[in-house]
Amino acid sequence: MTVYGIHASHEQIHPADLLTAVRRAEEAGFGAAMSSDHFSPWSARQGQSGFAWSWLGAALQATGLPFGVVTAPGQRYHPAITAQAIGTLAAMNPGRFWAALGTGEASNEHITGDGWPRKDVRTARLRECVDVIRALLSGEEVSHDGLVTVDRAKLWTLPGEVTLLIGAAVSPATARWCAEWADGLITVNAPPERLREVADAYRDAGGKGKLHLQVHLSWADDDDTALAIAHEQWRTNVFRPPVCWDLELAEHFDVVAEHVTPAEVAEVVNVSSDLKWHAERLNEYASLGFEEIYLHHVGQDLIPFVDAFGEHVLPEVTA
């Protein structure tokens, strides 16, 4: 049966309010949660960006939910530090934590002052990081010289079981590449035919584990309000790669999004006041083979969304 979780967007919501929301989500019947991991929001209007790893420790303690995080080792995080963070959370919360690894975005990684590599270099760097992280989590001492450098690193606190490292992909090509190393795949909502291509590419290449999907949605009591929320908060997130990978500052995203229309936002966010319509979309995603689906209400007030979906949507999609 498909698991339906809540997405915690640190770029939009204060971490204390996010903690309140995930606790409420557990009470409302959500079965899991996942977290973003950003240094910067996508827009000055979003206005937050708490440190995910601190928050995850609190959220795992405050709930009984399993949690995941989407993170980018290699520039802002040395892979040995990522491995230590993963290992500690997994050791303290057996079977409840996974990490999805991606190549990152300049908006988070430029803070180191290092140059932002080409996509092919970022991909090769991530592959090195995956090997380093896996070896460290298995208890090995690791030295490595390449796009990342590691000198005699060893984790002294290890999880008691294998921690899943999930591949993050938005294209069939990246999904096929993830199949070489990942314990599962995560992507974001797109037209069903595109999602099918990504899922099939991963499976056809031998990809193992579960398929995870993050769904951007906006719900309110009426359609106009739902669309206004989506446009106000998420119009900086409509741009395809490489734009979303390569812009550096929230102000840059706000400038390029000045003329994005509400209709354009509705192409990448599921916008409706009709809870049955949202349930139908979620059932459609589940029919494509996605086994864990994480709902990201793009507004900044999560409690009405959590309560409405807990009462009316989750019973429909889990029946």
PDB file of C-alpha atoms in Angstrom:
ATOM      1  CA  MET A   1       0.000   0.000   0.000  1.00  0.00           C
ATOM      2  CA  THR A   2       1.227   3.497  -0.851  1.00  0.00           C
ATOM      3  CA  VAL A   3       2.469   5.570   2.095  1.00  0.00           C
ATOM      4  CA  TYR A   4       1.377   9.206   2.145  1.00  0.00           C
ATOM      5  CA  GLY A   5       3.655  11.640   3.959  1.00  0.00           C
ATOM      6  CA  ILE A   6       4.093  15.350   4.492  1.00  0.00           C
ATOM      7  CA  HIS A   7       6.944  17.440   3.102  1.00  0.00           C
ATOM      8  CA  ALA A   8       8.632  19.952   5.409  1.00  0.00           C
ATOM      9  CA  SER A   9       9.771  22.944   3.347  1.00  0.00           C
ATOM     10  CA  HIS A  10      12.402  24.774   5.402  1.00  0.00           C
ATOM     11  CA  GLU A  11      12.616  27.512   2.788  1.00  0.00           C
ATOM     12  CA  GLN A  12       9.101  28.667   3.603  1.00  0.00           C
ATOM     13  CA  ILE A  13       8.327  27.965   7.234  1.00  0.00           C
ATOM     14  CA  HIS A  14      10.052  28.587  10.562  1.00  0.00           C
ATOM     15  CA  PRO A  15      11.418  25.290  11.952  1.00  0.00           C
ATOM     16  CA  ALA A  16       9.350  25.569  15.138  1.00  0.00           C
ATOM     17  CA  ASP A  17       6.188  25.866  13.049  1.00  0.00           C
ATOM     18  CA  LEU A  18       7.309  22.967  10.854  1.00  0.00           C
ATOM     19  CA  LEU A  19       7.719  20.818  13.951  1.00  0.00           C
ATOM     20  CA  THR A  20       4.189  21.691  15.044  1.00  0.00           C
ATOM     21  CA  ALA A  21       2.937  20.804  11.558  1.00  0.00           C
ATOM     22  CA  VAL A  22       4.560  17.363  11.377  1.00  0.00           C
ATOM     23  CA  ARG A  23       3.295  16.485  14.829  1.00  0.00           C
ATOM     24  CA  ARG A  24      -0.196  17.499  13.716  1.00  0.00           C
ATOM     25  CA  ALA A  25       0.281  15.498  10.495  1.00  0.00           C
ATOM     26  CA  GLU A  26       1.043  12.346  12.442  1.00  0.00           C
ATOM     27  CA  GLU A  27      -2.122  12.857  14.493  1.00  0.00           C
ATOM     28  CA  ALA A  28      -4.096  13.417  11.266  1.00  0.00           C
ATOM     29  CA  GLY A  29      -2.989  10.108   9.757  1.00  0.00           C
ATOM     30  CA  PHE A  30       0.013  10.956   7.597  1.00  0.00           C
ATOM     31  CA  GLY A  31       2.368   7.983   7.610  1.00  0.00           C
ATOM     32  CA  ALA A  32       5.763   9.582   6.972  1.00  0.00           C
ATOM     33  CA  ALA A  33       7.600  12.868   6.444  1.00  0.00           C
ATOM     34  CA  MET A  34      10.452  14.257   4.406  1.00  0.00           C
ATOM     35  CA  SER A  35      12.529  17.408   4.655  1.00  0.00           C
ATOM     36  CA  SER A  36      14.260  19.776   2.298  1.00  0.00           C
ATOM     37  CA  ASP A  37      17.842  20.869   3.067  1.00  0.00           C
ATOM     38  CA  HIS A  38      18.557  24.401   1.825  1.00  0.00           C
ATOM     39  CA  PHE A  39      20.771  27.284   2.843  1.00  0.00           C
ATOM     40  CA  SER A  40      18.638  29.810   0.991  1.00  0.00           C
ATOM     41  CA  PRO A  41      14.970  30.097   0.053  1.00  0.00           C
ATOM     42  CA  TRP A  42      13.865  30.368  -3.551  1.00  0.00           C
ATOM     43  CA  SER A  43      12.302  33.793  -2.918  1.00  0.00           C
ATOM     44  CA  ALA A  44      12.522  36.594  -0.397  1.00  0.00           C
ATOM     45  CA  ARG A  45       8.761  36.078   0.066  1.00  0.00           C
ATOM     46  CA  GLN A  46       9.397  32.585   1.393  1.00  0.00           C
ATOM     47  CA  GLY A  47      11.709  34.093   3.952  1.00  0.00           C
ATOM     48  CA  GLN A  48      13.137  31.115   5.903  1.00  0.00           C
ATOM     49  CA  SER A  49      15.792  28.434   5.642  1.00  0.00           C
ATOM     50  CA  GLY A  50      16.439  26.545   8.861  1.00  0.00           C
ATOM     51  CA  PHE A  51      19.174  23.926   9.211  1.00  0.00           C
ATOM     52  CA  ALA A  52      17.535  20.631   8.296  1.00  0.00           C
ATOM     53  CA  TRP A  53      19.849  18.341  10.267  1.00  0.00           C
ATOM     54  CA  SER A  54      19.184  20.069  13.594  1.00  0.00           C
ATOM     55  CA  TRP A  55      15.470  20.015  12.902  1.00  0.00           C
ATOM     56  CA  LEU A  56      15.445  16.338  11.884  1.00  0.00           C
ATOM     57  CA  GLY A  57      16.773  15.301  15.268  1.00  0.00           C
ATOM     58  CA  ALA A  58      13.948  17.177  16.962  1.00  0.00           C
ATOM     59  CA  ALA A  59      11.297  15.891  14.532  1.00  0.00           C
ATOM     60  CA  LEU A  60      12.346  12.265  14.894  1.00  0.00           C
ATOM     61  CA  GLN A  61      12.191  12.630  18.668  1.00  0.00           C
ATOM     62  CA  ALA A  62       8.845  14.465  18.644  1.00  0.00           C
ATOM     63  CA  THR A  63       7.034  11.966  16.401  1.00  0.00           C
ATOM     64  CA  GLY A  64       7.032   8.293  15.549  1.00  0.00           C
ATOM     65  CA  LEU A  65       7.142   9.001  11.809  1.00  0.00           C
ATOM     66  CA  PRO A  66       9.882   7.802   9.478  1.00  0.00           C
ATOM     67  CA  PHE A  67      11.742  10.739   7.914  1.00  0.00           C
ATOM     68  CA  GLY A  68      13.830  11.375   4.859  1.00  0.00           C
ATOM     69  CA  VAL A  69      15.918  14.316   3.679  1.00  0.00           C
ATOM     70  CA  VAL A  70      17.033  15.438   0.224  1.00  0.00           C
ATOM     71  CA  THR A  71      20.614  16.682   0.487  1.00  0.00           C
ATOM     72  CA  ALA A  72      23.617  17.442  -1.730  1.00  0.00           C
ATOM     73  CA  PRO A  73      27.045  16.288  -0.555  1.00  0.00           C
ATOM     74  CA  GLY A  74      30.214  17.481  -2.245  1.00  0.00           C
ATOM     75  CA  GLN A  75      30.450  21.254  -1.843  1.00  0.00           C
ATOM     76  CA  ARG A  76      28.507  22.775   1.061  1.00  0.00           C
ATOM     77  CA  TYR A  77      28.857  19.439   2.888  1.00  0.00           C
ATOM     78  CA  HIS A  78      31.931  17.273   2.869  1.00  0.00           C
ATOM     79  CA  PRO A  79      30.725  13.692   2.287  1.00  0.00           C
ATOM     80  CA  ALA A  80      32.275  12.500   5.554  1.00  0.00           C
ATOM     81  CA  ILE A  81      30.158  15.045   7.437  1.00  0.00           C
ATOM     82  CA  THR A  82      27.059  13.956   5.518  1.00  0.00           C
ATOM     83  CA  ALA A  83      27.844  10.352   6.414  1.00  0.00           C
ATOM     84  CA  GLN A  84      28.273  11.253  10.081  1.00  0.00           C
ATOM     85  CA  ALA A  85      24.944  13.118  10.121  1.00  0.00           C
ATOM     86  CA  ILE A  86      23.141  10.228   8.425  1.00  0.00           C
ATOM     87  CA  GLY A  87      24.802   7.662  10.667  1.00  0.00           C
ATOM     88  CA  THR A  88      23.927   9.442  13.903  1.00  0.00           C
ATOM     89  CA  LEU A  89      20.258   9.986  13.043  1.00  0.00           C
ATOM     90  CA  ALA A  90      19.940   6.402  11.813  1.00  0.00           C
ATOM     91  CA  ALA A  91      21.673   5.018  14.905  1.00  0.00           C
ATOM     92  CA  MET A  92      19.292   6.912  17.184  1.00  0.00           C
ATOM     93  CA  ASN A  93      16.190   6.084  15.129  1.00  0.00           C
ATOM     94  CA  PRO A  94      16.568   2.571  13.684  1.00  0.00           C
ATOM     95  CA  GLY A  95      14.604   2.006  10.508  1.00  0.00           C
ATOM     96  CA  ARG A  96      13.163   5.518  10.497  1.00  0.00           C
ATOM     97  CA  PHE A  97      15.600   7.577   8.439  1.00  0.00           C
ATOM     98  CA  TRP A  98      16.690   7.724   4.800  1.00  0.00           C
ATOM     99  CA  ALA A  99      18.643  10.250   2.770  1.00  0.00           C
ATOM    100  CA  ALA A 100      18.231  11.178  -0.878  1.00  0.00           C
ATOM    101  CA  LEU A 101      21.403  12.420  -2.538  1.00  0.00           C
ATOM    102  CA  GLY A 102      21.467  14.908  -5.403  1.00  0.00           C
ATOM    103  CA  THR A 103      23.903  17.176  -7.207  1.00  0.00           C
ATOM    104  CA  GLY A 104      22.545  20.361  -5.611  1.00  0.00           C
ATOM    105  CA  GLU A 105      21.810  23.913  -6.706  1.00  0.00           C
ATOM    106  CA  ALA A 106      24.048  26.956  -6.846  1.00  0.00           C
ATOM    107  CA  SER A 107      21.659  28.861  -4.576  1.00  0.00           C
ATOM    108  CA  ASN A 108      22.813  26.675  -1.687  1.00  0.00           C
ATOM    109  CA  GLU A 109      26.339  25.717  -2.689  1.00  0.00           C
ATOM    110  CA  HIS A 110      27.817  29.069  -3.806  1.00  0.00           C
ATOM    111  CA  ILE A 111      28.256  30.080  -0.149  1.00  0.00           C
ATOM    112  CA  THR A 112      31.552  28.164   0.046  1.00  0.00           C
ATOM    113  CA  GLY A 113      33.114  30.569  -2.453  1.00  0.00           C
ATOM    114  CA  ASP A 114      34.153  27.684  -4.689  1.00  0.00           C
ATOM    115  CA  GLY A 115      33.171  27.743  -8.334  1.00  0.00           C
ATOM    116  CA  TRP A 116      29.916  26.064  -9.351  1.00  0.00           C
ATOM    117  CA  PRO A 117      30.944  23.081 -11.490  1.00  0.00           C
ATOM    118  CA  ARG A 118      29.393  21.971 -14.759  1.00  0.00           C
ATOM    119  CA  LYS A 119      26.576  19.438 -14.477  1.00  0.00           C
ATOM    120  CA  ASP A 120      28.756  16.540 -15.636  1.00  0.00           C
ATOM    121  CA  VAL A 121      31.352  17.395 -12.995  1.00  0.00           C
ATOM    122  CA  ARG A 122      28.676  17.674 -10.307  1.00  0.00           C
ATOM    123  CA  THR A 123      27.350  14.263 -11.304  1.00  0.00           C
ATOM    124  CA  ALA A 124      30.812  12.693 -11.126  1.00  0.00           C
ATOM    125  CA  ARG A 125      31.407  14.386  -7.768  1.00  0.00           C
ATOM    126  CA  LEU A 126      28.157  13.014  -6.370  1.00  0.00           C
ATOM    127  CA  ARG A 127      29.101   9.512  -7.485  1.00  0.00           C
ATOM    128  CA  GLU A 128      32.351   9.784  -5.544  1.00  0.00           C
ATOM    129  CA  CYS A 129      30.426  11.081  -2.529  1.00  0.00           C
ATOM    130  CA  VAL A 130      28.019   8.126  -2.663  1.00  0.00           C
ATOM    131  CA  ASP A 131      30.919   5.667  -2.514  1.00  0.00           C
ATOM    132  CA  VAL A 132      32.549   7.560   0.351  1.00  0.00           C
ATOM    133  CA  ILE A 133      29.311   7.764   2.343  1.00  0.00           C
ATOM    134  CA  ARG A 134      28.477   4.073   1.845  1.00  0.00           C
ATOM    135  CA  ALA A 135      31.948   2.994   2.891  1.00  0.00           C
ATOM    136  CA  LEU A 136      31.882   5.158   5.995  1.00  0.00           C
ATOM    137  CA  LEU A 137      28.413   3.938   6.986  1.00  0.00           C
ATOM    138  CA  SER A 138      29.676   0.358   6.689  1.00  0.00           C
ATOM    139  CA  GLY A 139      32.467   1.109   9.178  1.00  0.00           C
ATOM    140  CA  GLU A 140      35.409   1.397   6.800  1.00  0.00           C
ATOM    141  CA  GLU A 141      38.237   3.882   7.159  1.00  0.00           C
ATOM    142  CA  VAL A 142      38.191   5.958   3.988  1.00  0.00           C
ATOM    143  CA  SER A 143      40.861   7.875   2.143  1.00  0.00           C
ATOM    144  CA  HIS A 144      39.988   9.248  -1.265  1.00  0.00           C
ATOM    145  CA  ASP A 145      41.592  11.615  -3.767  1.00  0.00           C
ATOM    146  CA  GLY A 146      39.404  12.904  -6.565  1.00  0.00           C
ATOM    147  CA  LEU A 147      36.762  15.585  -6.993  1.00  0.00           C
ATOM    148  CA  VAL A 148      36.417  15.279  -3.217  1.00  0.00           C
ATOM    149  CA  THR A 149      39.296  14.527  -0.854  1.00  0.00           C
ATOM    150  CA  VAL A 150      38.993  12.343   2.234  1.00  0.00           C
ATOM    151  CA  ASP A 151      41.846  11.587   4.602  1.00  0.00           C
ATOM    152  CA  ARG A 152      41.567   8.549   6.914  1.00  0.00           C
ATOM    153  CA  ALA A 153      37.968   9.192   7.897  1.00  0.00           C
ATOM    154  CA  LYS A 154      36.118   6.690  10.056  1.00  0.00           C
ATOM    155  CA  LEU A 155      32.713   6.861  11.714  1.00  0.00           C
ATOM    156  CA  TRP A 156      32.793   5.733  15.333  1.00  0.00           C
ATOM    157  CA  THR A 157      29.023   5.842  15.783  1.00  0.00           C
ATOM    158  CA  LEU A 158      27.317   3.609  13.248  1.00  0.00           C
ATOM    159  CA  PRO A 159      23.676   2.715  12.564  1.00  0.00           C
ATOM    160  CA  GLY A 160      22.689  -0.808  13.498  1.00  0.00           C
ATOM    161  CA  GLU A 161      21.286  -1.507  10.026  1.00  0.00           C
ATOM    162  CA  VAL A 162      21.836  -0.361   6.458  1.00  0.00           C
ATOM    163  CA  THR A 163      20.572   3.182   5.866  1.00  0.00           C
ATOM    164  CA  LEU A 164      18.894   3.713   2.501  1.00  0.00           C
ATOM    165  CA  LEU A 165      20.576   6.161   0.139  1.00  0.00           C
ATOM    166  CA  ILE A 166      17.972   7.285  -2.394  1.00  0.00           C
ATOM    167  CA  GLY A 167      18.732   8.793  -5.802  1.00  0.00           C
ATOM    168  CA  ALA A 168      17.149  12.154  -6.691  1.00  0.00           C
ATOM    169  CA  ALA A 169      16.211  12.612 -10.360  1.00  0.00           C
ATOM    170  CA  VAL A 170      13.892  14.721 -12.516  1.00  0.00           C
ATOM    171  CA  SER A 171      14.857  13.249 -15.898  1.00  0.00           C
ATOM    172  CA  PRO A 172      14.913   9.717 -17.329  1.00  0.00           C
ATOM    173  CA  ALA A 173      18.653  10.018 -17.978  1.00  0.00           C
ATOM    174  CA  THR A 174      19.422  10.831 -14.351  1.00  0.00           C
ATOM    175  CA  ALA A 175      17.017   8.123 -13.186  1.00  0.00           C
ATOM    176  CA  ARG A 176      18.923   5.539 -15.253  1.00  0.00           C
ATOM    177  CA  TRP A 177      22.186   6.745 -13.740  1.00  0.00           C
ATOM    178  CA  CYS A 178      20.762   6.527 -10.222  1.00  0.00           C
ATOM    179  CA  ALA A 179      19.890   2.884 -10.844  1.00  0.00           C
ATOM    180  CA  GLU A 180      23.622   2.121 -10.742  1.00  0.00           C
ATOM    181  CA  TRP A 181      23.935   2.969  -7.047  1.00  0.00           C
ATOM    182  CA  ALA A 182      20.680   3.990  -5.363  1.00  0.00           C
ATOM    183  CA  ASP A 183      18.440   2.113  -2.911  1.00  0.00           C
ATOM    184  CA  GLY A 184      15.372   3.831  -4.391  1.00  0.00           C
ATOM    185  CA  LEU A 185      14.383   6.895  -6.410  1.00  0.00           C
ATOM    186  CA  ILE A 186      12.718  10.206  -5.598  1.00  0.00           C
ATOM    187  CA  THR A 187      11.353  12.726  -8.090  1.00  0.00           C
ATOM    188  CA  VAL A 188       8.850  15.608  -8.130  1.00  0.00           C
ATOM    189  CA  ASN A 189       5.392  15.808  -9.655  1.00  0.00           C
ATOM    190  CA  ALA A 190       5.167  16.302 -13.397  1.00  0.00           C
ATOM    191  CA  PRO A 191       2.682  15.266 -16.092  1.00  0.00           C
ATOM    192  CA  PRO A 192       1.862  11.543 -15.719  1.00  0.00           C
ATOM    193  CA  GLU A 193       3.590  10.609 -18.957  1.00  0.00           C
ATOM    194  CA  ARG A 194       6.804  12.271 -17.765  1.00  0.00           C
ATOM    195  CA  LEU A 195       6.619  10.557 -14.375  1.00  0.00           C
ATOM    196  CA  ARG A 196       6.110   7.229 -16.128  1.00  0.00           C
ATOM    197  CA  GLU A 197       9.229   7.847 -18.231  1.00  0.00           C
ATOM    198  CA  VAL A 198      11.310   8.614 -15.132  1.00  0.00           C
ATOM    199  CA  ALA A 199       9.992   5.609 -13.199  1.00  0.00           C
ATOM    200  CA  ASP A 200      10.401   3.253 -16.154  1.00  0.00           C
ATOM    201  CA  ALA A 201      13.931   4.487 -16.823  1.00  0.00           C
ATOM    202  CA  TYR A 202      14.917   3.658 -13.253  1.00  0.00           C
ATOM    203  CA  ARG A 203      13.254   0.249 -13.206  1.00  0.00           C
ATOM    204  CA  ASP A 204      14.418  -0.738 -16.719  1.00  0.00           C
ATOM    205  CA  ALA A 205      18.012   0.037 -15.717  1.00  0.00           C
ATOM    206  CA  GLY A 206      17.721  -2.360 -12.784  1.00  0.00           C
ATOM    207  CA  GLY A 207      16.898   0.217 -10.117  1.00  0.00           C
ATOM    208  CA  LYS A 208      15.918  -1.339  -6.804  1.00  0.00           C
ATOM    209  CA  GLY A 209      13.936  -0.152  -3.824  1.00  0.00           C
ATOM    210  CA  LYS A 210      10.900   2.096  -3.635  1.00  0.00           C
ATOM    211  CA  LEU A 211       9.809   4.928  -5.884  1.00  0.00           C
ATOM    212  CA  HIS A 212       9.206   8.163  -3.954  1.00  0.00           C
ATOM    213  CA  LEU A 213       7.350  11.228  -5.231  1.00  0.00           C
ATOM    214  CA  GLN A 214       7.148  14.769  -3.860  1.00  0.00           C
ATOM    215  CA  VAL A 215       3.891  16.436  -4.892  1.00  0.00           C
ATOM    216  CA  HIS A 216       3.590  20.237  -4.936  1.00  0.00           C
ATOM    217  CA  LEU A 217       0.005  21.282  -4.253  1.00  0.00           C
ATOM    218  CA  SER A 218      -2.031  24.258  -3.123  1.00  0.00           C
ATOM    219  CA  TRP A 219      -5.371  23.905  -1.371  1.00  0.00           C
ATOM    220  CA  ALA A 220      -7.708  26.482   0.161  1.00  0.00           C
ATOM    221  CA  ASP A 221     -11.439  26.920   0.683  1.00  0.00           C
ATOM    222  CA  ASP A 222     -11.843  28.342  -2.830  1.00  0.00           C
ATOM    223  CA  ASP A 223      -9.932  28.018  -6.083  1.00  0.00           C
ATOM    224  CA  ASP A 224      -8.962  31.691  -6.322  1.00  0.00           C
ATOM    225  CA  THR A 225      -7.312  31.621  -2.896  1.00  0.00           C
ATOM    226  CA  ALA A 226      -5.535  28.348  -3.644  1.00  0.00           C
ATOM    227  CA  LEU A 227      -4.134  29.807  -6.865  1.00  0.00           C
ATOM    228  CA  ALA A 228      -3.143  33.076  -5.174  1.00  0.00           C
ATOM    229  CA  ILE A 229      -1.214  31.136  -2.514  1.00  0.00           C
ATOM    230  CA  ALA A 230       0.600  29.107  -5.158  1.00  0.00           C
ATOM    231  CA  HIS A 231       1.474  32.178  -7.221  1.00  0.00           C
ATOM    232  CA  GLU A 232       2.684  34.186  -4.222  1.00  0.00           C
ATOM    233  CA  GLN A 233       4.878  31.416  -2.813  1.00  0.00           C
ATOM    234  CA  TRP A 234       5.903  29.210  -5.716  1.00  0.00           C
ATOM    235  CA  ARG A 235       6.263  31.295  -8.871  1.00  0.00           C
ATOM    236  CA  THR A 236      10.039  31.274  -8.484  1.00  0.00           C
ATOM    237  CA  ASN A 237       9.965  27.466  -8.742  1.00  0.00           C
ATOM    238  CA  VAL A 238       8.540  27.041 -12.231  1.00  0.00           C
ATOM    239  CA  PHE A 239      11.864  27.156 -14.092  1.00  0.00           C
ATOM    240  CA  ARG A 240      13.334  24.024 -15.623  1.00  0.00           C
ATOM    241  CA  PRO A 241      17.023  23.092 -15.347  1.00  0.00           C
ATOM    242  CA  PRO A 242      19.534  24.556 -15.822  1.00  0.00           C
ATOM    243  CA  VAL A 243      17.937  27.822 -14.621  1.00  0.00           C
ATOM    244  CA  CYS A 244      16.897  26.423 -11.241  1.00  0.00           C
ATOM    245  CA  TRP A 245      20.335  24.836 -10.807  1.00  0.00           C
ATOM    246  CA  ASP A 246      22.444  27.854 -11.669  1.00  0.00           C
ATOM    247  CA  LEU A 247      20.849  30.986 -10.141  1.00  0.00           C
ATOM    248  CA  GLU A 248      22.606  31.980  -6.925  1.00  0.00           C
ATOM    249  CA  LEU A 249      20.412  34.288  -4.837  1.00  0.00           C
ATOM    250  CA  ALA A 250      16.771  34.493  -3.798  1.00  0.00           C
ATOM    251  CA  GLU A 251      16.772  37.968  -5.352  1.00  0.00           C
ATOM    252  CA  HIS A 252      17.790  36.446  -8.703  1.00  0.00           C
ATOM    253  CA  PHE A 253      14.829  34.066  -8.614  1.00  0.00           C
ATOM    254  CA  ASP A 254      12.484  36.921  -7.725  1.00  0.00           C
ATOM    255  CA  VAL A 255      13.708  38.970 -10.695  1.00  0.00           C
ATOM    256  CA  VAL A 256      13.307  36.204 -13.268  1.00  0.00           C
ATOM    257  CA  ALA A 257       9.869  35.315 -11.850  1.00  0.00           C
ATOM    258  CA  GLU A 258       8.459  38.869 -12.045  1.00  0.00           C
ATOM    259  CA  HIS A 259       6.265  38.051 -15.043  1.00  0.00           C
ATOM    260  CA  VAL A 260       5.310  34.463 -14.223  1.00  0.00           C
ATOM    261  CA  THR A 261       1.528  34.180 -14.349  1.00  0.00           C
ATOM    262  CA  PRO A 262      -0.757  32.223 -12.021  1.00  0.00           C
ATOM    263  CA  ALA A 263      -1.605  29.937 -14.930  1.00  0.00           C
ATOM    264  CA  GLU A 264       2.066  29.071 -15.365  1.00  0.00           C
ATOM    265  CA  VAL A 265       2.338  28.204 -11.670  1.00  0.00           C
ATOM    266  CA  ALA A 266      -0.699  25.936 -11.989  1.00  0.00           C
ATOM    267  CA  GLU A 267       1.250  23.916 -14.560  1.00  0.00           C
ATOM    268  CA  VAL A 268       3.724  22.763 -11.875  1.00  0.00           C
ATOM    269  CA  VAL A 269       1.538  22.887  -8.737  1.00  0.00           C
ATOM    270  CA  ASN A 270      -1.684  20.915  -8.260  1.00  0.00           C
ATOM    271  CA  VAL A 271      -4.087  23.774  -7.468  1.00  0.00           C
ATOM    272  CA  SER A 272      -7.662  23.175  -6.394  1.00  0.00           C
ATOM    273  CA  SER A 273     -10.121  23.677  -3.544  1.00  0.00           C
ATOM    274  CA  ASP A 274     -11.691  20.313  -4.424  1.00  0.00           C
ATOM    275  CA  LEU A 275     -10.346  17.672  -2.042  1.00  0.00           C
ATOM    276  CA  LYS A 276     -11.755  14.861  -4.154  1.00  0.00           C
ATOM    277  CA  TRP A 277      -9.809  16.221  -7.138  1.00  0.00           C
ATOM    278  CA  HIS A 278      -6.599  16.095  -5.071  1.00  0.00           C
ATOM    279  CA  ALA A 279      -7.384  12.511  -4.050  1.00  0.00           C
ATOM    280  CA  GLU A 280      -7.822  11.558  -7.699  1.00  0.00           C
ATOM    281  CA  ARG A 281      -4.429  13.041  -8.584  1.00  0.00           C
ATOM    282  CA  LEU A 282      -2.768  11.122  -5.740  1.00  0.00           C
ATOM    283  CA  ASN A 283      -4.408   7.873  -6.832  1.00  0.00           C
ATOM    284  CA  GLU A 284      -3.127   8.504 -10.343  1.00  0.00           C
ATOM    285  CA  TYR A 285       0.431   8.926  -9.039  1.00  0.00           C
ATOM    286  CA  ALA A 286       0.128   5.744  -7.005  1.00  0.00           C
ATOM    287  CA  SER A 287      -1.051   3.881 -10.119  1.00  0.00           C
ATOM    288  CA  LEU A 288       2.256   4.802 -11.788  1.00  0.00           C
ATOM    289  CA  GLY A 289       4.092   2.769  -9.170  1.00  0.00           C
ATOM    290  CA  PHE A 290       5.069   5.408  -6.615  1.00  0.00           C
ATOM    291  CA  GLU A 291       5.093   3.703  -3.219  1.00  0.00           C
ATOM    292  CA  GLU A 292       5.782   6.738  -1.040  1.00  0.00           C
ATOM    293  CA  ILE A 293       4.121  10.063  -1.898  1.00  0.00           C
ATOM    294  CA  TYR A 294       4.973  13.228   0.049  1.00  0.00           C
ATOM    295  CA  LEU A 295       2.530  16.118  -0.035  1.00  0.00           C
ATOM    296  CA  HIS A 296       3.978  19.622  -0.147  1.00  0.00           C
ATOM    297  CA  HIS A 297       1.351  22.303   0.367  1.00  0.00           C
ATOM    298  CA  VAL A 298       3.178  25.323  -1.016  1.00  0.00           C
ATOM    299  CA  GLY A 299       1.466  27.745   1.364  1.00  0.00           C
ATOM    300  CA  GLN A 300       2.985  28.844   4.655  1.00  0.00           C
ATOM    301  CA  ASP A 301       0.044  27.862   6.891  1.00  0.00           C
ATOM    302  CA  LEU A 302       0.124  24.069   7.000  1.00  0.00           C
ATOM    303  CA  ILE A 303      -2.409  23.304   9.725  1.00  0.00           C
ATOM    304  CA  PRO A 304      -5.613  23.826   7.668  1.00  0.00           C
ATOM    305  CA  PHE A 305      -4.096  21.704   4.885  1.00  0.00           C
ATOM    306  CA  VAL A 306      -3.076  18.945   7.307  1.00  0.00           C
ATOM    307  CA  ASP A 307      -6.506  18.841   8.926  1.00  0.00           C
ATOM    308  CA  ALA A 308      -8.449  18.876   5.645  1.00  0.00           C
ATOM    309  CA  PHE A 309      -6.326  16.239   3.937  1.00  0.00           C
ATOM    310  CA  GLY A 310      -6.237  14.113   7.069  1.00  0.00           C
ATOM    311  CA  GLU A 311     -10.005  14.101   7.300  1.00  0.00           C
ATOM    312  CA  HIS A 312     -11.023  13.955   3.640  1.00  0.00           C
ATOM    313  CA  VAL A 313      -8.136  12.930   1.370  1.00  0.00           C
ATOM    314  CA  LEU A 314      -6.127  10.295   3.220  1.00  0.00           C
ATOM    315  CA  PRO A 315      -9.185   8.092   3.813  1.00  0.00           C
ATOM    316  CA  GLU A 316      -9.904   8.220   0.058  1.00  0.00           C
ATOM    317  CA  VAL A 317      -6.400   7.249  -1.048  1.00  0.00           C
ATOM    318  CA  THR A 318      -5.734   4.621   1.611  1.00  0.00           C
ATOM    319  CA  ALA A 319      -9.082   2.832   1.447  1.00  0.00           C
TER     320      ALA A 319
END
